[in-house]
Short mmCIF file of C-alpha atoms in Angstrom, two decimals:
data_model
loop_
_atom_site.label_atom_id
_atom_site.label_comp_id
_atom_site.label_asym_id
_atom_site.label_seq_id
_atom_site.Cartn_x
_atom_site.Cartn_y
_atom_site.Cartn_z
CA UNK D 7 17.45 35.04 49.93
CA UNK D 8 19.98 32.23 48.70
CA UNK D 9 22.13 34.81 46.62
CA UNK D 10 22.14 36.93 49.66
CA UNK D 11 22.71 34.60 52.53
CA UNK D 12 24.14 31.34 51.06
CA UNK D 13 25.97 32.04 47.92
CA UNK D 14 28.16 29.08 47.93
CA UNK D 15 25.08 26.79 48.61
CA UNK D 16 23.31 28.62 45.48
CA UNK D 17 26.46 28.28 43.21
CA UNK D 18 26.57 24.21 44.18
CA UNK D 19 23.05 23.94 43.59
CA UNK D 20 23.16 25.48 40.22
CA UNK D 21 26.34 23.37 39.47
CA UNK D 22 24.38 20.24 40.35
CA UNK D 23 21.27 21.52 38.21
CA UNK D 24 23.63 21.83 35.26
CA UNK D 25 25.32 18.54 35.62
CA UNK D 26 21.94 17.02 35.85
CA UNK D 27 20.72 18.74 32.78
CA UNK D 28 23.95 17.69 31.09
CA UNK D 29 23.38 14.02 31.75
CA UNK D 30 19.83 13.87 30.95
CA UNK D 31 20.83 15.39 27.54
CA UNK D 32 23.56 12.92 26.95
CA UNK D 33 21.14 10.28 27.80
CA UNK D 34 18.31 11.68 25.61
CA UNK D 35 21.10 11.93 22.64
CA UNK D 36 22.13 8.37 23.52
CA UNK D 37 18.46 7.22 23.40
CA UNK D 38 17.70 9.06 20.18
CA UNK D 39 20.75 7.61 18.35
CA UNK D 40 19.50 3.95 19.60
CA UNK D 41 16.03 4.90 18.22
CA UNK D 42 17.51 5.87 14.93
CA UNK D 43 19.42 2.69 14.54
CA UNK D 44 16.47 0.66 15.54
CA UNK D 45 14.17 2.22 13.01
CA UNK D 46 17.05 1.78 10.42
CA UNK D 47 17.40 -1.76 11.18
CA UNK D 48 13.41 -2.09 11.05
CA UNK D 49 13.41 -0.59 7.72
CA UNK D 50 16.08 -3.03 6.06
CA UNK D 51 14.54 -5.82 7.62
CA UNK D 52 11.17 -4.78 6.07
CA UNK D 53 12.79 -4.26 2.52
CA UNK D 54 14.45 -7.72 2.86
CA UNK D 55 11.19 -9.30 3.65
CA UNK D 56 9.69 -7.45 0.86
CA UNK D 57 12.16 -8.68 -1.76
CA UNK D 58 11.74 -12.07 -0.48
CA UNK D 59 7.97 -11.85 -0.91
CA UNK D 60 8.32 -10.43 -4.34
CA UNK D 61 10.49 -13.34 -5.29
CA UNK D 62 8.10 -15.84 -4.13
CA UNK D 63 5.24 -14.18 -6.05
CA UNK D 64 7.27 -14.15 -8.97
CA UNK D 65 8.25 -17.80 -8.51
CA UNK D 66 4.60 -18.70 -7.91
CA UNK D 67 3.51 -16.74 -11.18
CA UNK D 68 6.13 -18.46 -13.40
CA UNK D 69 5.32 -21.77 -11.91
CA UNK D 70 1.48 -21.28 -12.65
CA UNK D 71 2.34 -20.31 -16.25
CA UNK D 72 4.67 -23.30 -16.86
CA UNK D 73 2.26 -25.51 -15.46
CA UNK D 74 -0.56 -24.21 -17.78
CA UNK D 75 1.59 -24.53 -20.69
CA UNK D 76 2.71 -27.81 -19.93
CA UNK D 77 -0.94 -29.02 -19.26
CA UNK D 78 -1.99 -27.28 -22.26
CA UNK D 79 0.46 -29.05 -24.40
CA UNK D 80 -0.59 -32.46 -22.84
CA UNK D 81 -4.08 -32.13 -23.12
CA UNK D 82 -4.17 -30.19 -26.60
CA UNK D 83 -1.03 -31.47 -28.33
CA UNK D 84 -1.86 -30.48 -31.94
CA UNK D 85 -3.06 -26.91 -30.93
CA UNK D 86 0.43 -26.77 -28.99
CA UNK D 87 2.47 -27.57 -32.06
CA UNK D 88 0.73 -25.00 -33.90
CA UNK D 89 1.12 -22.35 -31.43
CA UNK D 90 4.82 -23.49 -31.11
CA UNK D 91 5.07 -23.11 -35.01
CA UNK D 92 3.54 -19.75 -34.98
CA UNK D 93 5.68 -18.52 -32.15
CA UNK D 94 8.71 -19.65 -33.86
CA UNK D 95 7.44 -17.57 -37.31
CA UNK D 96 6.92 -14.78 -35.20
CA UNK D 97 10.38 -13.06 -34.94
CA UNK D 98 10.48 -13.27 -38.86
CA UNK D 99 7.04 -11.63 -39.08
CA UNK D 100 8.11 -8.90 -36.87
CA UNK D 101 11.19 -8.35 -38.93
CA UNK D 102 9.03 -8.05 -41.94
CA UNK D 103 6.52 -5.78 -40.47
CA UNK D 104 9.52 -3.43 -39.27
CA UNK D 105 10.79 -3.38 -42.59
CA UNK D 106 7.71 -2.47 -44.23
CA UNK D 107 7.28 0.22 -41.64
CA UNK D 108 10.93 1.67 -42.62
CA UNK D 109 10.28 1.74 -46.23
#
């Protein structure tokens, strides 16, 4: 009916529909780009927080080990000195063991 009786109106209607479709597509593409950008920002922030958390956990572990060694040395000085001497002799023993393995 429109094509027969009102071709100009049909043409204007089609043009308006096409313009609205293009505008919606552009808006959708813009929102999609914004969504990808925000997703990337969230991933970067999560990675940053993971790194900070891991550093904190490592620092806590090192602090615990150092505190344990210091307390052991304070409460058991003789055993701590003996362990220290054994640790100092360890590289020489390892070198001797490696030498025996090579021969």
